């Protein structure tokens, strides 16, 4: 859970994000992240972050957000 | 009488959830949510102890409408049971989110209060990341499949945004990936209005603060081989800019000094 909290904090704490961008290893060491967690964040690969943090209740490999749907007032046969 | 709040978590996990949305999540008696990634899910669950994921409404390869009906029914059932229900969607809850409006309509029909909160959507991120002001040339925005189905009319002198190109002509939910076999049809349609070498952008906003947005420039004719994911949006830059007519300015009571004359941008 430290990894998830750290990713959230990067989005809400500009000073921490700057620290991470300037010296990622120091920022992650300060946060107490494990070696594996540090490797994942060092790659800055969103897909890998999702795969590592995912639980069965969260999104799978595809985007789970809902979408717009196609609507029409009817369907006419081609003439 | 129950109270239904429809909210959005934004695009960038942790960073985009507004203070207003956080407050409603904390106050709610139950929170239903559909998160696009697990960090936002964790954030929502840390704000409220009584939460339920709507992801279970999806079945692989099933028509998405069926899943949306389950989501609507889940929200309506919750608002019958609890005084305050908050439903959280990814992005903006009113932008390309079909079930959110139906939840509110049907809840009101049953005598409940319903309200939607604004949130950060993909186009908010797109304007910032691509440094495009939609006011400069005007902006047209269509769902990509809808664009083809209805043969939508548009002005190629304005910015064109086509959403959901990563699930073009596919109404089902896919747990793995979408085939995008119809991309060539979209390219052919756009080539009626733009040169084949017109530059387009495949865009996807960053989901995490430490990541960069995915921005892929290519020529229109090469879109069929571009890296496209379910979260991709297509941005088609204006084909050309034209001078304004002096007679039109006069008719509108405007002078040359009232409009800003700027050179063509070559950086894009």
mmCIF file of C-alpha atoms in Angstrom:
data_model
loop_
_atom_site.group_PDB
_atom_site.id
_atom_site.type_symbol
_atom_site.label_atom_id
_atom_site.label_comp_id
_atom_site.label_asym_id
_atom_site.label_seq_id
_atom_site.Cartn_x
_atom_site.Cartn_y
_atom_site.Cartn_z
ATOM 1 C CA UNK A 1 0.000 0.000 0.000
ATOM 2 C CA UNK A 2 3.012 2.294 0.403
ATOM 3 C CA UNK A 3 3.414 2.312 -3.371
ATOM 4 C CA UNK A 4 -0.213 3.308 -3.980
ATOM 5 C CA UNK A 5 -0.100 6.052 -1.365
ATOM 6 C CA UNK A 6 3.138 7.349 -2.831
ATOM 7 C CA UNK A 7 1.635 7.522 -6.345
ATOM 8 C CA UNK A 8 -1.357 9.432 -4.968
ATOM 9 C CA UNK A 9 0.928 11.810 -3.076
ATOM 10 C CA UNK A 10 2.875 12.515 -6.267
ATOM 11 C CA UNK A 11 -0.379 13.836 -7.697
ATOM 12 C CA UNK A 12 -1.229 16.062 -4.768
ATOM 13 C CA UNK A 13 2.136 17.260 -3.447
ATOM 14 C CA UNK A 14 4.033 19.412 -5.949
ATOM 15 C CA UNK A 15 7.143 19.554 -3.745
ATOM 16 C CA UNK A 16 7.291 15.766 -3.599
ATOM 17 C CA UNK A 17 6.806 15.496 -7.378
ATOM 18 C CA UNK A 18 9.649 17.955 -7.969
ATOM 19 C CA UNK A 19 11.825 15.993 -5.541
ATOM 20 C CA UNK A 20 10.935 12.772 -7.380
ATOM 21 C CA UNK A 21 11.647 14.307 -10.788
ATOM 22 C CA UNK A 22 15.012 15.704 -9.608
ATOM 23 C CA UNK A 23 16.142 12.683 -7.637
ATOM 24 C CA UNK A 24 13.761 9.730 -7.862
ATOM 25 C CA UNK A 25 15.911 7.349 -5.820
ATOM 26 C CA UNK A 26 16.163 9.769 -2.893
ATOM 27 C CA UNK A 27 12.439 10.508 -2.968
ATOM 28 C CA UNK A 28 11.556 6.824 -3.024
ATOM 29 C CA UNK A 29 14.038 6.006 -0.281
ATOM 30 C CA UNK A 30 12.531 8.767 1.872
ATOM 31 C CA UNK A 31 9.116 7.183 1.271
ATOM 32 C CA UNK A 32 10.379 3.769 2.345
ATOM 33 C CA UNK A 33 9.600 1.997 -0.928
ATOM 34 C CA UNK A 34 11.029 -1.449 -1.552
ATOM 35 C CA UNK A 35 13.561 -2.187 -4.292
ATOM 36 C CA UNK A 36 10.858 -3.704 -6.512
ATOM 37 C CA UNK A 37 8.587 -0.716 -6.020
ATOM 38 C CA UNK A 38 11.415 1.667 -6.845
ATOM 39 C CA UNK A 39 12.191 -0.214 -10.049
ATOM 40 C CA UNK A 40 8.554 0.015 -11.169
ATOM 41 C CA UNK A 41 8.323 3.754 -10.592
ATOM 42 C CA UNK A 42 11.739 4.430 -12.108
ATOM 43 C CA UNK A 43 10.395 3.110 -15.435
ATOM 44 C CA UNK A 44 7.426 5.528 -15.245
ATOM 45 C CA UNK A 45 5.357 2.987 -17.148
ATOM 46 C CA UNK A 46 1.678 3.522 -16.325
ATOM 47 C CA UNK A 47 0.693 0.064 -17.551
ATOM 48 C CA UNK A 48 3.218 -1.598 -15.245
ATOM 49 C CA UNK A 49 2.087 0.496 -12.278
ATOM 50 C CA UNK A 50 -1.505 -0.589 -12.904
ATOM 51 C CA UNK A 51 -0.529 -4.247 -13.249
ATOM 52 C CA UNK A 52 1.399 -4.237 -9.980
ATOM 53 C CA UNK A 53 -1.198 -2.405 -7.913
ATOM 54 C CA UNK A 54 -4.297 -4.025 -9.481
ATOM 55 C CA UNK A 55 -6.677 -6.042 -7.371
ATOM 56 C CA UNK A 56 -9.411 -8.330 -8.714
ATOM 57 C CA UNK A 57 -11.901 -5.526 -8.065
ATOM 58 C CA UNK A 58 -10.148 -2.949 -10.187
ATOM 59 C CA UNK A 59 -9.626 -2.503 -13.871
ATOM 60 C CA UNK A 60 -8.291 -5.269 -16.053
ATOM 61 C CA UNK A 61 -5.957 -4.715 -18.953
ATOM 62 C CA UNK A 62 -8.448 -2.657 -20.896
ATOM 63 C CA UNK A 63 -9.864 0.716 -19.905
ATOM 64 C CA UNK A 64 -12.777 0.196 -17.550
ATOM 65 C CA UNK A 65 -14.223 3.658 -17.804
ATOM 66 C CA UNK A 66 -17.674 3.894 -19.298
ATOM 67 C CA UNK A 67 -18.087 5.349 -22.734
ATOM 68 C CA UNK A 68 -20.425 7.363 -24.818
ATOM 69 C CA UNK A 69 -22.919 5.317 -26.809
ATOM 70 C CA UNK A 70 -24.173 5.697 -30.338
ATOM 71 C CA UNK A 71 -27.719 6.955 -30.537
ATOM 72 C CA UNK A 72 -29.999 7.622 -33.498
ATOM 73 C CA UNK A 73 -33.660 8.473 -34.062
ATOM 74 C CA UNK A 74 -34.015 5.390 -36.209
ATOM 75 C CA UNK A 75 -32.448 3.171 -38.846
ATOM 76 C CA UNK A 76 -33.678 3.504 -42.427
ATOM 77 C CA UNK A 77 -33.181 0.741 -44.966
ATOM 78 C CA UNK A 78 -30.980 1.685 -47.893
ATOM 79 C CA UNK A 79 -32.970 2.449 -51.041
ATOM 80 C CA UNK B 1 -36.209 10.704 -0.398
ATOM 81 C CA UNK B 2 -32.638 9.829 -1.307
ATOM 82 C CA UNK B 3 -29.909 12.023 -2.707
ATOM 83 C CA UNK B 4 -27.789 10.888 -5.656
ATOM 84 C CA UNK B 5 -24.503 12.638 -6.407
ATOM 85 C CA UNK B 6 -22.741 11.826 -9.691
ATOM 86 C CA UNK B 7 -19.032 12.703 -9.589
ATOM 87 C CA UNK B 8 -15.830 12.166 -11.541
ATOM 88 C CA UNK B 9 -12.330 11.281 -10.381
ATOM 89 C CA UNK B 10 -10.566 13.052 -13.268
ATOM 90 C CA UNK B 11 -7.887 11.497 -15.448
ATOM 91 C CA UNK B 12 -4.684 11.679 -13.384
ATOM 92 C CA UNK B 13 -4.986 9.416 -10.343
ATOM 93 C CA UNK B 14 -4.912 11.267 -7.052
ATOM 94 C CA UNK B 15 -4.272 14.617 -8.690
ATOM 95 C CA UNK B 16 -7.567 15.420 -10.370
ATOM 96 C CA UNK B 17 -10.180 14.667 -7.759
ATOM 97 C CA UNK B 18 -11.672 18.014 -6.733
ATOM 98 C CA UNK B 19 -12.128 19.058 -3.113
ATOM 99 C CA UNK B 20 -15.868 19.162 -3.790
ATOM 100 C CA UNK B 21 -15.901 15.553 -4.999
ATOM 101 C CA UNK B 22 -13.747 14.376 -2.086
ATOM 102 C CA UNK B 23 -16.163 15.977 0.344
ATOM 103 C CA UNK B 24 -19.204 14.243 -1.184
ATOM 104 C CA UNK B 25 -17.395 10.888 -1.204
ATOM 105 C CA UNK B 26 -16.540 11.306 2.483
ATOM 106 C CA UNK B 27 -20.108 12.337 3.335
ATOM 107 C CA UNK B 28 -21.918 9.628 1.379
ATOM 108 C CA UNK B 29 -23.567 6.641 3.028
ATOM 109 C CA UNK B 30 -22.360 4.484 0.154
ATOM 110 C CA UNK B 31 -20.034 5.122 -2.796
ATOM 111 C CA UNK B 32 -20.348 3.267 -6.096
ATOM 112 C CA UNK B 33 -17.373 3.723 -8.353
ATOM 113 C CA UNK B 34 -15.864 2.783 -11.682
ATOM 114 C CA UNK B 35 -12.138 3.427 -11.628
ATOM 115 C CA UNK B 36 -9.898 3.063 -14.663
ATOM 116 C CA UNK B 37 -6.945 2.108 -12.508
ATOM 117 C CA UNK B 38 -6.327 0.819 -8.960
ATOM 118 C CA UNK B 39 -4.787 3.981 -7.504
ATOM 119 C CA UNK B 40 -8.038 5.904 -7.821
ATOM 120 C CA UNK B 41 -9.880 2.891 -6.448
ATOM 121 C CA UNK B 42 -7.614 2.953 -3.398
ATOM 122 C CA UNK B 43 -8.135 6.687 -2.992
ATOM 123 C CA UNK B 44 -11.939 6.347 -3.058
ATOM 124 C CA UNK B 45 -11.901 3.442 -0.614
ATOM 125 C CA UNK B 46 -9.669 5.398 1.748
ATOM 126 C CA UNK B 47 -12.199 8.251 1.768
ATOM 127 C CA UNK B 48 -15.237 6.097 2.572
ATOM 128 C CA UNK B 49 -15.582 2.734 4.293
ATOM 129 C CA UNK B 50 -18.727 1.680 2.413
ATOM 130 C CA UNK B 51 -17.861 1.371 -1.265
ATOM 131 C CA UNK B 52 -18.758 -0.907 -4.146
ATOM 132 C CA UNK B 53 -17.057 -1.248 -7.518
ATOM 133 C CA UNK B 54 -19.226 -1.126 -10.625
ATOM 134 C CA UNK B 55 -16.568 -2.993 -12.592
ATOM 135 C CA UNK B 56 -18.466 -6.187 -11.779
ATOM 136 C CA UNK B 57 -21.219 -4.958 -14.107
ATOM 137 C CA UNK B 58 -19.004 -5.762 -17.107
ATOM 138 C CA UNK B 59 -18.869 -9.157 -18.800
ATOM 139 C CA UNK B 60 -16.193 -9.842 -21.360
ATOM 140 C CA UNK B 61 -17.401 -9.448 -24.976
ATOM 141 C CA UNK B 62 -20.910 -8.493 -23.863
ATOM 142 C CA UNK B 63 -22.595 -5.399 -25.300
ATOM 143 C CA UNK B 64 -21.663 -2.410 -23.155
ATOM 144 C CA UNK B 65 -25.313 -1.286 -22.973
ATOM 145 C CA UNK B 66 -26.088 -4.303 -20.805
ATOM 146 C CA UNK B 67 -23.339 -3.366 -18.339
ATOM 147 C CA UNK B 68 -24.586 0.219 -18.258
ATOM 148 C CA UNK B 69 -28.091 -0.993 -17.431
ATOM 149 C CA UNK B 70 -26.643 -2.936 -14.487
ATOM 150 C CA UNK B 71 -24.833 0.205 -13.303
ATOM 151 C CA UNK B 72 -28.024 2.266 -13.510
ATOM 152 C CA UNK B 73 -29.953 -0.396 -11.573
ATOM 153 C CA UNK B 74 -27.204 -0.548 -8.923
ATOM 154 C CA UNK B 75 -27.381 3.219 -8.390
ATOM 155 C CA UNK B 76 -31.183 3.209 -8.221
ATOM 156 C CA UNK B 77 -31.162 0.366 -5.707
ATOM 157 C CA UNK B 78 -28.591 2.205 -3.591
ATOM 158 C CA UNK B 79 -30.544 5.459 -3.547
ATOM 159 C CA UNK B 80 -33.611 3.524 -2.341
ATOM 160 C CA UNK B 81 -31.566 2.079 0.536
ATOM 161 C CA UNK B 82 -29.325 4.959 1.584
ATOM 162 C CA UNK B 83 -29.995 8.680 2.193
ATOM 163 C CA UNK B 84 -26.885 9.856 0.329
ATOM 164 C CA UNK B 85 -25.320 7.931 -2.553
ATOM 165 C CA UNK B 86 -22.253 9.069 -4.480
ATOM 166 C CA UNK B 87 -21.386 7.452 -7.820
ATOM 167 C CA UNK B 88 -17.872 8.156 -9.079
ATOM 168 C CA UNK B 89 -16.822 7.660 -12.699
ATOM 169 C CA UNK B 90 -13.437 7.997 -14.356
ATOM 170 C CA UNK B 91 -12.849 11.429 -15.911
ATOM 171 C CA UNK B 92 -15.820 13.781 -16.044
ATOM 172 C CA UNK B 93 -19.104 12.056 -15.159
ATOM 173 C CA UNK B 94 -20.994 13.856 -17.905
ATOM 174 C CA UNK B 95 -18.527 13.518 -20.770
ATOM 175 C CA UNK B 96 -18.994 10.312 -22.774
ATOM 176 C CA UNK B 97 -20.570 8.576 -19.783
ATOM 177 C CA UNK B 98 -23.929 7.259 -20.885
ATOM 178 C CA UNK B 99 -25.235 5.761 -17.594
ATOM 179 C CA UNK B 100 -24.659 8.848 -15.444
ATOM 180 C CA UNK B 101 -27.442 10.875 -17.069
ATOM 181 C CA UNK B 102 -29.835 7.929 -17.002
ATOM 182 C CA UNK B 103 -29.121 7.378 -13.301
ATOM 183 C CA UNK B 104 -30.114 10.962 -12.557
ATOM 184 C CA UNK B 105 -33.211 10.902 -14.770
ATOM 185 C CA UNK B 106 -34.525 7.665 -13.323
ATOM 186 C CA UNK B 107 -33.695 8.658 -9.729
ATOM 187 C CA UNK B 108 -35.625 11.929 -10.148
ATOM 188 C CA UNK B 109 -38.561 10.052 -11.659
ATOM 189 C CA UNK B 110 -38.653 8.018 -8.453
ATOM 190 C CA UNK B 111 -38.733 11.174 -6.324
ATOM 191 C CA UNK B 112 -35.061 11.412 -5.356
ATOM 192 C CA UNK B 113 -32.724 14.367 -5.667
ATOM 193 C CA UNK B 114 -29.897 14.033 -8.172
ATOM 194 C CA UNK B 115 -27.002 16.268 -9.091
ATOM 195 C CA UNK B 116 -23.835 16.005 -11.181
ATOM 196 C CA UNK B 117 -20.509 17.545 -10.178
ATOM 197 C CA UNK B 118 -18.014 18.805 -12.770
ATOM 198 C CA UNK B 119 -14.627 17.110 -13.070
ATOM 199 C CA UNK B 120 -11.526 17.046 -15.248
ATOM 200 C CA UNK B 121 -12.116 15.259 -18.542
ATOM 201 C CA UNK B 122 -9.721 13.967 -21.204
ATOM 202 C CA UNK B 123 -10.127 17.084 -23.333
ATOM 203 C CA UNK B 124 -9.110 19.287 -20.387
ATOM 204 C CA UNK B 125 -5.815 17.382 -20.323
ATOM 205 C CA UNK B 126 -5.542 17.393 -24.105
ATOM 206 C CA UNK B 127 -5.704 21.195 -24.388
ATOM 207 C CA UNK B 128 -2.962 21.550 -21.771
ATOM 208 C CA UNK B 129 -0.659 18.775 -23.020
ATOM 209 C CA UNK B 130 -0.943 19.649 -26.717
ATOM 210 C CA UNK B 131 -1.059 23.394 -26.028
ATOM 211 C CA UNK B 132 -4.171 23.846 -28.128
ATOM 212 C CA UNK B 133 -6.750 26.495 -27.355
ATOM 213 C CA UNK B 134 -10.137 25.284 -28.660
ATOM 214 C CA UNK B 135 -11.180 28.914 -29.086
ATOM 215 C CA UNK B 136 -8.453 29.641 -31.676
ATOM 216 C CA UNK B 137 -10.091 27.924 -34.663
ATOM 217 C CA UNK B 138 -13.147 26.489 -33.001
ATOM 218 C CA UNK B 139 -13.432 22.882 -31.946
ATOM 219 C CA UNK B 140 -15.663 20.003 -32.992
ATOM 220 C CA UNK B 141 -15.867 16.901 -30.898
ATOM 221 C CA UNK B 142 -17.456 13.592 -31.846
ATOM 222 C CA UNK B 143 -17.451 10.020 -30.646
ATOM 223 C CA UNK B 144 -15.519 8.274 -33.449
ATOM 224 C CA UNK B 145 -18.059 5.565 -34.249
ATOM 225 C CA UNK B 146 -20.893 8.077 -34.058
ATOM 226 C CA UNK B 147 -18.911 10.253 -36.489
ATOM 227 C CA UNK B 148 -18.956 7.414 -39.051
ATOM 228 C CA UNK B 149 -22.467 6.130 -38.357
ATOM 229 C CA UNK B 150 -24.070 9.545 -38.813
ATOM 230 C CA UNK B 151 -21.635 10.792 -41.458
ATOM 231 C CA UNK B 152 -21.286 13.912 -39.287
ATOM 232 C CA UNK B 153 -20.837 17.261 -40.993
ATOM 233 C CA UNK B 154 -17.892 19.301 -39.789
ATOM 234 C CA UNK B 155 -15.621 22.195 -40.782
ATOM 235 C CA UNK B 156 -12.051 21.107 -41.611
ATOM 236 C CA UNK B 157 -10.875 24.661 -40.854
ATOM 237 C CA UNK B 158 -11.568 23.972 -37.163
ATOM 238 C CA UNK B 159 -9.993 21.530 -34.735
ATOM 239 C CA UNK B 160 -11.550 18.055 -34.890
ATOM 240 C CA UNK B 161 -11.469 15.717 -31.883
ATOM 241 C CA UNK B 162 -12.617 12.114 -32.285
ATOM 242 C CA UNK B 163 -13.053 10.198 -29.049
ATOM 243 C CA UNK B 164 -12.848 6.491 -28.424
ATOM 244 C CA UNK B 165 -10.946 5.639 -31.601
ATOM 245 C CA UNK B 166 -9.500 2.702 -29.676
ATOM 246 C CA UNK B 167 -12.864 0.925 -29.710
ATOM 247 C CA UNK B 168 -14.037 1.982 -33.145
ATOM 248 C CA UNK B 169 -17.250 0.262 -34.291
ATOM 249 C CA UNK B 170 -17.216 -2.151 -31.355
ATOM 250 C CA UNK B 171 -20.137 -1.915 -28.923
ATOM 251 C CA UNK B 172 -18.883 -4.705 -26.669
ATOM 252 C CA UNK B 173 -16.686 -4.586 -23.591
ATOM 253 C CA UNK B 174 -13.321 -6.276 -24.119
ATOM 254 C CA UNK B 175 -11.218 -7.337 -21.179
ATOM 255 C CA UNK B 176 -8.109 -7.657 -23.342
ATOM 256 C CA UNK B 177 -8.018 -5.332 -26.333
ATOM 257 C CA UNK B 178 -10.013 -4.038 -29.275
ATOM 258 C CA UNK B 179 -9.284 -5.051 -32.868
ATOM 259 C CA UNK B 180 -9.868 -1.656 -34.531
ATOM 260 C CA UNK B 181 -10.473 -3.306 -37.886
ATOM 261 C CA UNK B 182 -12.516 -0.351 -39.139
ATOM 262 C CA UNK B 183 -9.775 2.278 -38.805
ATOM 263 C CA UNK B 184 -9.234 2.261 -42.583
ATOM 264 C CA UNK B 185 -12.843 3.392 -43.056
ATOM 265 C CA UNK B 186 -12.250 6.343 -40.760
ATOM 266 C CA UNK B 187 -9.048 7.228 -42.609
ATOM 267 C CA UNK B 188 -10.835 7.069 -45.975
ATOM 268 C CA UNK B 189 -13.601 9.307 -44.653
ATOM 269 C CA UNK B 190 -11.159 11.907 -43.298
ATOM 270 C CA UNK B 191 -9.140 11.839 -46.532
ATOM 271 C CA UNK B 192 -12.177 13.329 -48.270
ATOM 272 C CA UNK B 193 -11.513 16.516 -46.296
ATOM 273 C CA UNK B 194 -7.778 16.503 -45.530
ATOM 274 C CA UNK B 195 -4.629 15.701 -47.513
ATOM 275 C CA UNK B 196 -3.343 12.178 -46.890
ATOM 276 C CA UNK B 197 -0.179 13.601 -45.361
ATOM 277 C CA UNK B 198 -2.120 15.866 -42.990
ATOM 278 C CA UNK B 199 -0.665 15.583 -39.497
ATOM 279 C CA UNK B 200 -2.874 14.054 -36.842
ATOM 280 C CA UNK B 201 -2.234 13.266 -33.199
ATOM 281 C CA UNK B 202 -3.120 10.143 -31.259
ATOM 282 C CA UNK B 203 -3.378 11.302 -27.673
ATOM 283 C CA UNK B 204 -3.849 9.718 -24.272
ATOM 284 C CA UNK B 205 -3.622 11.701 -21.044
ATOM 285 C CA UNK B 206 -1.260 10.602 -18.277
ATOM 286 C CA UNK B 207 -2.965 8.489 -15.635
ATOM 287 C CA UNK B 208 -0.292 9.162 -13.030
ATOM 288 C CA UNK B 209 1.594 12.301 -12.029
ATOM 289 C CA UNK B 210 4.964 10.646 -12.634
ATOM 290 C CA UNK B 211 4.064 9.586 -16.180
ATOM 291 C CA UNK B 212 3.987 11.590 -19.395
ATOM 292 C CA UNK B 213 0.957 11.756 -21.685
ATOM 293 C CA UNK B 214 1.154 9.566 -24.784
ATOM 294 C CA UNK B 215 1.388 11.848 -27.825
ATOM 295 C CA UNK B 216 1.937 10.254 -31.217
ATOM 296 C CA UNK B 217 2.143 12.439 -34.320
ATOM 297 C CA UNK B 218 1.605 10.808 -37.697
ATOM 298 C CA UNK B 219 0.294 11.442 -41.154
ATOM 299 C CA UNK B 220 -3.383 10.739 -41.638
ATOM 300 C CA UNK B 221 -2.687 7.879 -44.089
ATOM 301 C CA UNK B 222 -0.579 6.123 -41.428
ATOM 302 C CA UNK B 223 -3.241 6.159 -38.734
ATOM 303 C CA UNK B 224 -4.049 2.483 -39.348
ATOM 304 C CA UNK B 225 -0.625 1.499 -38.007
ATOM 305 C CA UNK B 226 -0.429 4.082 -35.196
ATOM 306 C CA UNK B 227 -0.241 2.894 -31.560
ATOM 307 C CA UNK B 228 -3.873 3.151 -30.455
ATOM 308 C CA UNK B 229 -5.220 2.003 -27.091
ATOM 309 C CA UNK B 230 -8.778 1.958 -25.689
ATOM 310 C CA UNK B 231 -8.057 5.335 -24.072
ATOM 311 C CA UNK B 232 -6.788 7.045 -27.220
ATOM 312 C CA UNK B 233 -8.301 10.197 -28.673
ATOM 313 C CA UNK B 234 -7.650 11.406 -32.229
ATOM 314 C CA UNK B 235 -6.851 15.073 -32.749
ATOM 315 C CA UNK B 236 -7.028 16.418 -36.297
ATOM 316 C CA UNK B 237 -5.529 19.868 -36.632
ATOM 317 C CA UNK B 238 -7.261 22.461 -38.803
ATOM 318 C CA UNK B 239 -6.563 21.956 -42.490
ATOM 319 C CA UNK B 240 -6.068 25.624 -43.223
ATOM 320 C CA UNK B 241 -6.749 29.126 -41.984
ATOM 321 C CA UNK B 242 -8.384 31.735 -44.135
ATOM 322 C CA UNK B 243 -8.375 35.514 -44.136
ATOM 323 C CA UNK B 244 -11.552 37.185 -42.997
ATOM 324 C CA UNK B 245 -13.502 39.361 -45.378
ATOM 325 C CA UNK B 246 -13.378 43.106 -44.789
ATOM 326 C CA UNK B 247 -17.028 43.339 -45.818
ATOM 327 C CA UNK B 248 -17.996 40.848 -43.093
ATOM 328 C CA UNK B 249 -16.076 42.836 -40.463
ATOM 329 C CA UNK B 250 -17.871 45.992 -41.560
ATOM 330 C CA UNK B 251 -21.240 44.242 -41.454
ATOM 331 C CA UNK B 252 -20.493 43.123 -37.885
ATOM 332 C CA UNK B 253 -19.341 46.565 -36.791
ATOM 333 C CA UNK B 254 -15.768 45.360 -36.267
ATOM 334 C CA UNK B 255 -12.441 46.808 -37.459
ATOM 335 C CA UNK B 256 -9.109 45.169 -38.299
ATOM 336 C CA UNK B 257 -7.884 46.279 -34.861
ATOM 337 C CA UNK B 258 -10.631 44.236 -33.205
ATOM 338 C CA UNK B 259 -9.143 40.928 -34.381
ATOM 339 C CA UNK B 260 -5.699 39.554 -33.633
ATOM 340 C CA UNK B 261 -3.681 38.808 -36.751
ATOM 341 C CA UNK B 262 -1.195 36.036 -36.016
ATOM 342 C CA UNK B 263 1.143 34.011 -38.199
ATOM 343 C CA UNK B 264 0.620 30.300 -38.833
ATOM 344 C CA UNK B 265 2.015 28.087 -36.124
ATOM 345 C CA UNK B 266 4.640 25.773 -37.563
ATOM 346 C CA UNK B 267 5.634 23.932 -34.426
ATOM 347 C CA UNK B 268 2.860 21.306 -34.534
#
